[in-house]
Short mmCIF file of C-alpha atoms in Angstrom, two decimals:
data_model
loop_
_atom_site.label_atom_id
_atom_site.label_comp_id
_atom_site.label_asym_id
_atom_site.label_seq_id
_atom_site.Cartn_x
_atom_site.Cartn_y
_atom_site.Cartn_z
CA MET P 1 105.20 107.60 91.21
CA SER P 2 105.59 111.26 92.23
CA THR P 3 108.57 112.51 94.20
CA ASN P 4 106.34 113.61 97.08
CA ASN P 5 104.73 110.17 97.33
CA ALA P 6 108.14 108.50 97.27
CA ARG P 7 109.41 110.78 100.03
CA SER P 8 106.35 110.22 102.21
CA GLY P 9 106.62 106.47 101.63
CA LEU P 10 110.28 106.61 102.59
CA LEU P 11 109.44 108.43 105.82
CA PHE P 12 106.70 105.93 106.72
CA ILE P 13 108.94 102.90 106.12
CA ALA P 14 111.78 104.58 108.03
CA ALA P 15 109.39 105.05 110.96
CA ALA P 16 108.34 101.38 110.74
CA VAL P 17 112.00 100.31 110.75
CA ILE P 18 112.66 102.40 113.86
CA PHE P 19 109.58 101.05 115.66
CA TRP P 20 110.41 97.44 114.78
CA GLY P 21 114.05 98.05 115.68
CA ILE P 22 113.34 99.30 119.20
CA MET P 23 110.46 96.85 119.75
CA PRO P 24 112.67 93.92 120.89
CA VAL P 25 114.42 96.24 123.34
CA ALA P 26 111.11 97.27 124.93
CA LEU P 27 109.94 93.65 125.01
CA LYS P 28 113.22 92.55 126.59
CA LEU P 29 112.63 95.07 129.39
CA THR P 30 109.15 93.68 130.07
CA VAL P 31 110.39 90.08 130.46
CA GLY P 32 111.40 90.83 134.05
CA PHE P 33 107.94 91.86 135.29
CA VAL P 34 105.28 90.58 132.83
CA ASP P 35 105.09 87.11 131.29
CA ALA P 36 104.75 86.53 127.55
CA VAL P 37 101.05 85.57 127.66
CA ASN P 38 99.86 88.61 129.62
CA LEU P 39 101.97 91.08 127.65
CA THR P 40 100.88 89.63 124.29
CA TRP P 41 97.24 89.80 125.42
CA PHE P 42 97.70 93.47 126.36
CA ARG P 43 99.41 94.30 123.04
CA PHE P 44 96.75 92.51 121.00
CA GLY P 45 93.87 93.90 123.05
CA ALA P 46 95.10 97.50 122.98
CA ALA P 47 95.89 97.43 119.25
CA GLY P 48 92.57 95.72 118.46
CA LEU P 49 90.58 98.24 120.50
CA MET P 50 92.27 101.20 118.81
CA LEU P 51 91.61 99.71 115.36
CA VAL P 52 87.94 99.00 116.16
CA VAL P 53 87.41 102.61 117.22
CA PHE P 54 89.31 103.97 114.21
CA GLN P 55 87.50 101.79 111.66
CA ALA P 56 84.10 102.47 113.24
CA LEU P 57 84.64 106.22 112.99
CA ALA P 58 85.96 105.88 109.42
CA GLY P 59 83.08 103.64 108.33
CA GLY P 60 85.43 100.82 107.41
CA LEU P 61 83.56 97.98 109.13
CA ALA P 62 80.98 97.50 106.36
CA SER P 63 83.35 95.38 104.26
CA PHE P 64 83.04 92.50 106.75
CA LYS P 65 79.59 91.75 105.31
CA GLN P 66 81.15 90.24 102.18
CA VAL P 67 83.48 87.83 104.02
CA THR P 68 82.54 84.17 103.47
CA LEU P 69 82.70 81.39 106.06
CA LYS P 70 85.84 79.96 104.42
CA GLN P 71 87.52 83.37 104.51
CA TRP P 72 86.64 83.73 108.19
CA GLY P 73 88.49 80.44 108.66
CA TRP P 74 91.55 81.84 106.89
CA LEU P 75 91.34 84.94 109.09
CA ALA P 76 91.16 82.82 112.24
CA LEU P 77 94.19 80.76 111.19
CA ALA P 78 96.14 83.92 110.32
CA GLY P 79 95.33 85.26 113.78
CA ILE P 80 96.48 82.07 115.52
CA MET P 81 99.73 82.09 113.55
CA LEU P 82 100.47 85.74 114.36
CA LEU P 83 99.66 85.04 118.00
CA ALA P 84 102.15 82.16 118.00
CA ASN P 85 104.67 84.49 116.34
CA TYR P 86 104.36 87.06 119.13
CA LEU P 87 104.53 84.48 121.93
CA SER P 88 107.54 82.59 120.58
CA PHE P 89 109.42 85.86 119.93
CA MET P 90 108.75 86.97 123.50
CA LEU P 91 109.99 83.63 124.87
CA ALA P 92 113.13 83.85 122.73
CA LEU P 93 114.03 87.19 124.33
CA LYS P 94 114.71 85.30 127.58
CA TYR P 95 117.73 83.76 125.86
CA LEU P 96 118.75 86.30 123.22
CA ALA P 97 119.64 89.99 123.19
CA PRO P 98 117.22 92.24 121.23
CA GLY P 99 119.61 92.81 118.34
CA THR P 100 120.47 89.13 118.08
CA ALA P 101 116.78 88.19 118.01
CA GLN P 102 115.97 90.75 115.33
CA LEU P 103 118.98 89.71 113.24
CA ASN P 104 117.96 86.05 113.46
CA PHE P 105 114.47 87.04 112.24
CA GLN P 106 115.95 88.02 108.86
CA THR P 107 115.47 84.42 107.70
CA SER P 108 111.84 85.43 107.15
CA GLY P 109 112.75 86.30 103.56
CA VAL P 110 113.74 82.69 102.92
CA PHE P 111 110.54 81.34 104.48
CA LEU P 112 108.40 83.81 102.50
CA ALA P 113 110.12 82.93 99.24
CA ILE P 114 109.62 79.22 99.84
CA GLY P 115 106.00 79.87 100.83
CA GLY P 116 105.43 81.91 97.69
CA PHE P 117 106.89 79.07 95.62
CA LEU P 118 104.73 76.40 97.30
CA VAL P 119 101.47 78.36 97.60
CA PHE P 120 101.50 80.80 94.69
CA GLY P 121 103.90 79.06 92.30
CA GLU P 122 106.33 82.00 92.36
CA ARG P 123 109.67 81.23 90.71
CA LEU P 124 112.91 81.16 92.71
CA SER P 125 115.85 82.48 90.70
CA ARG P 126 119.42 81.26 91.07
CA PHE P 127 120.35 84.70 92.36
CA GLN P 128 117.76 84.44 95.15
CA ILE P 129 119.00 80.98 96.10
CA SER P 130 122.59 82.28 96.23
CA CYS P 131 121.46 85.15 98.48
CA PHE P 132 119.74 82.67 100.79
CA MET P 133 122.96 80.65 100.96
CA ALA P 134 124.88 83.83 101.80
CA LEU P 135 122.31 84.54 104.52
CA ALA P 136 122.93 81.09 106.03
CA VAL P 137 126.70 81.67 105.95
CA GLY P 138 126.22 85.07 107.60
CA MET P 139 124.16 83.46 110.37
CA LEU P 140 126.92 80.92 111.03
CA MET P 141 129.49 83.73 111.10
CA PHE P 142 127.44 85.78 113.56
CA PHE P 143 126.79 82.88 115.93
CA ASN P 144 130.33 81.47 115.68
CA PRO P 145 131.11 82.05 119.41
CA TYR P 146 128.26 79.69 120.31
CA LEU P 147 128.91 76.97 117.72
CA ARG P 148 130.45 74.48 120.09
CA PHE P 149 129.39 71.08 121.28
CA ASP P 150 130.79 70.93 124.81
CA GLY P 151 127.37 71.38 126.46
CA ALA P 152 128.10 74.90 127.67
CA ALA P 153 125.06 76.56 129.22
CA ASP P 154 125.30 79.77 127.21
CA GLY P 155 125.53 77.86 123.94
CA GLY P 156 122.45 75.80 124.83
CA ASP P 157 120.47 78.91 125.76
CA VAL P 158 121.40 80.64 122.51
CA LEU P 159 120.43 77.55 120.50
CA LEU P 160 117.04 77.44 122.25
CA GLY P 161 116.54 81.15 121.56
CA VAL P 162 117.43 80.68 117.88
CA LEU P 163 114.97 77.78 117.54
CA LEU P 164 112.21 79.88 119.13
CA ILE P 165 112.93 82.75 116.74
CA GLN P 166 112.75 80.38 113.76
CA LEU P 167 109.41 79.11 115.04
CA SER P 168 108.33 82.75 115.29
CA VAL P 169 109.50 83.38 111.72
CA LEU P 170 107.61 80.34 110.41
CA CYS P 171 104.37 81.39 112.13
CA TRP P 172 104.74 84.98 110.90
CA CYS P 173 105.27 83.88 107.30
CA VAL P 174 102.22 81.58 107.38
CA SER P 175 100.17 84.49 108.72
CA VAL P 176 101.47 86.83 106.01
CA LEU P 177 100.68 84.32 103.24
CA LEU P 178 97.16 83.87 104.61
CA GLN P 179 96.69 87.64 104.80
CA ARG P 180 97.81 87.88 101.18
CA GLN P 181 95.02 85.47 100.24
CA LEU P 182 92.53 87.86 101.87
CA ALA P 183 93.95 91.08 100.42
CA GLY P 184 91.26 91.32 97.76
CA VAL P 185 88.45 90.95 100.29
CA LEU P 186 89.48 93.12 103.25
CA SER P 187 91.81 96.06 103.74
CA PRO P 188 95.06 95.42 105.68
CA THR P 189 93.61 97.45 108.56
CA ASN P 190 90.51 95.26 108.85
CA ILE P 191 92.59 92.09 108.58
CA LEU P 192 94.79 93.24 111.46
CA LEU P 193 91.69 94.31 113.41
CA VAL P 194 90.29 90.76 113.30
CA ILE P 195 93.68 89.20 114.08
CA TYR P 196 94.30 91.42 117.12
CA VAL P 197 90.79 91.05 118.55
CA LEU P 198 90.82 87.29 117.99
CA GLY P 199 94.24 86.97 119.63
CA ALA P 200 93.10 88.92 122.68
CA ILE P 201 90.00 86.72 123.03
CA VAL P 202 92.00 83.48 122.68
CA LEU P 203 94.53 84.54 125.33
CA LEU P 204 91.97 85.92 127.79
CA PRO P 205 91.32 82.62 129.68
CA SER P 206 95.09 82.18 130.21
CA CYS P 207 95.69 85.67 131.60
CA ASP P 208 96.56 86.34 135.22
CA PHE P 209 95.55 89.93 135.92
CA THR P 210 97.28 89.96 139.31
CA VAL P 211 100.63 90.47 137.54
CA TRP P 212 99.55 93.99 136.60
CA GLN P 213 98.92 95.18 140.17
CA PRO P 214 102.54 95.62 141.36
CA LEU P 215 103.68 97.48 138.23
CA ASP P 216 105.03 100.98 138.82
CA SER P 217 104.73 103.95 136.46
CA GLU P 218 107.98 103.09 134.65
CA ALA P 219 106.82 99.53 133.94
CA TRP P 220 103.41 100.72 132.74
CA THR P 221 105.09 103.24 130.43
CA ILE P 222 107.15 100.48 128.81
CA VAL P 223 104.13 98.17 128.44
CA ILE P 224 101.89 100.87 126.93
CA ALA P 225 104.70 102.05 124.65
CA SER P 226 105.18 98.51 123.32
CA ALA P 227 101.45 98.25 122.53
CA ILE P 228 101.37 101.62 120.74
CA ALA P 229 104.58 100.82 118.85
CA THR P 230 103.03 97.54 117.67
CA LEU P 231 100.15 99.36 116.01
CA LEU P 232 102.19 102.30 114.69
CA ALA P 233 104.79 100.00 113.11
CA TYR P 234 102.19 98.09 111.10
CA ALA P 235 100.30 101.30 110.23
CA CYS P 236 103.46 102.99 108.92
CA PHE P 237 104.42 99.82 107.06
CA ALA P 238 101.03 99.58 105.33
CA GLN P 239 101.09 103.28 104.41
CA GLY P 240 104.64 103.10 103.07
CA MET P 241 103.84 100.07 100.92
CA LYS P 242 101.38 102.24 98.99
CA SER P 243 104.12 104.61 97.84
CA LEU P 244 107.30 102.52 97.53
CA PRO P 245 108.23 99.40 95.53
CA ALA P 246 108.18 96.21 97.58
CA GLY P 247 111.85 95.60 96.84
CA GLN P 248 112.90 98.94 98.32
CA VAL P 249 110.71 98.35 101.37
CA GLY P 250 112.21 94.91 101.95
CA ALA P 251 115.72 96.30 101.67
CA MET P 252 115.00 98.99 104.26
CA LEU P 253 113.46 96.47 106.66
CA ALA P 254 116.76 94.59 106.60
CA LEU P 255 118.17 97.48 108.65
CA THR P 256 115.97 96.73 111.69
CA PRO P 257 118.63 94.59 113.47
CA ILE P 258 121.08 97.50 113.23
CA ILE P 259 118.53 99.74 114.99
CA SER P 260 118.13 97.08 117.70
CA PHE P 261 121.89 96.82 118.27
CA ILE P 262 122.36 100.60 118.35
CA SER P 263 119.42 101.27 120.70
CA THR P 264 120.59 98.53 123.09
CA ASP P 265 124.13 99.92 123.13
CA ILE P 266 122.87 103.46 123.80
CA LEU P 267 120.75 102.34 126.78
CA VAL P 268 123.55 100.21 128.25
CA TYR P 269 126.21 102.90 127.91
CA ALA P 270 123.76 105.41 129.43
CA GLY P 271 123.51 103.14 132.47
CA TRP P 272 119.82 102.27 132.08
CA TRP P 273 118.48 98.78 132.90
CA ARG P 274 121.96 97.24 133.05
CA ASP P 275 120.54 94.33 135.03
CA ILE P 276 118.39 93.37 132.01
CA LEU P 277 120.14 94.72 128.91
CA HIS P 278 123.65 93.64 127.95
CA VAL P 279 125.90 94.54 125.04
CA ASP P 280 126.78 91.56 122.88
CA ALA P 281 130.49 90.75 122.97
CA LEU P 282 130.92 90.36 119.22
CA ASN P 283 134.20 89.23 117.70
CA TRP P 284 135.34 90.36 114.26
CA LEU P 285 133.75 87.34 112.55
CA SER P 286 130.37 88.07 114.19
CA LYS P 287 130.50 91.71 113.08
CA LEU P 288 131.38 90.62 109.55
CA GLY P 289 128.44 88.20 109.70
CA ILE P 290 126.06 91.11 110.42
CA GLY P 291 127.25 92.80 107.25
CA VAL P 292 126.84 89.62 105.19
CA ILE P 293 123.29 89.09 106.51
CA VAL P 294 122.14 92.66 105.84
CA LEU P 295 123.78 92.68 102.40
CA ALA P 296 122.21 89.32 101.45
CA VAL P 297 118.71 90.44 102.50
CA MET P 298 119.02 93.80 100.72
CA SER P 299 120.41 92.17 97.56
CA VAL P 300 117.64 89.61 97.24
CA GLN P 301 115.10 92.46 97.42
CA LEU P 302 116.78 95.03 95.18
CA LYS P 303 118.32 92.92 92.40
CA PRO P 304 115.02 91.82 90.76
CA LYS P 305 113.79 95.43 90.75
CA THR P 306 117.04 96.58 89.12
CA ARG P 307 116.62 94.00 86.35
CA GLN P 308 113.02 95.08 85.76
CA ARG P 309 114.06 98.73 85.39
CA MET P 310 116.86 97.76 82.97
CA LYS P 311 114.42 95.76 80.82
CA LYS P 312 112.00 98.68 80.72
CA THR P 313 114.82 101.06 79.74
CA VAL P 314 116.06 98.77 76.96
CA GLY P 315 112.51 98.13 75.76
#
């Protein structure tokens, strides 16, 4: 891998991390004026339309001719799962702050590893299992202010938000595993094209277009920005994956919750949208939990790559 390719890959993944980090903040702002169904339809529809135009101009639509009926079924299921991922994440933002939601999403590594073991027969090392255990401990540390059983309203809301995020994680991982099955047939761009267009079509009958009429210019800016960020994040991610090892990419993606926390704090301290955004009152154990979570996710990604490089050097 050349130095220039590595640098460009690093820039693309860094951009994806920033987009995914600020995404929950933008989505949190939209909760007050657009419901989850309508906003998800807009995000899917806008991203799908942009991809259709791009692929048509680039001549990338011809590869759909080789897709079999069974593979179309896998594509449809991947689209439904990603749609459920978006909807459940949006619903969770009613109960969780953006940074908390993004941090809770870090369990995706565990789900993906288990899915890889069940579907592709990939081996789980003892080191990976220990990292997953550390991740669970970090989660308990972060949510320690809410781990009580006295029926408090805030604790119940947080628990509901956490469960919705875990549902979102599960749906996302199923979609990713299905997309991996199709990687040899279609490009990542064409796979996302089908998923976004299908999602927009499925949601269309449930949409209420009257919710868009009272939106002012500020609200429209946030909605459009969230749709563009959705597409740019995945585009940067796909481009970066071509130039960087998967382990390094996974380690960088573990930083997305930090971006969410920082961007939320900046907006709150600047006095913007204080009626919607709030800074999490984290105690020292919660802050330590953030460090444990990020370290566990980065370790499980980087350690196998380090061992591979050592073996190559010794060999």
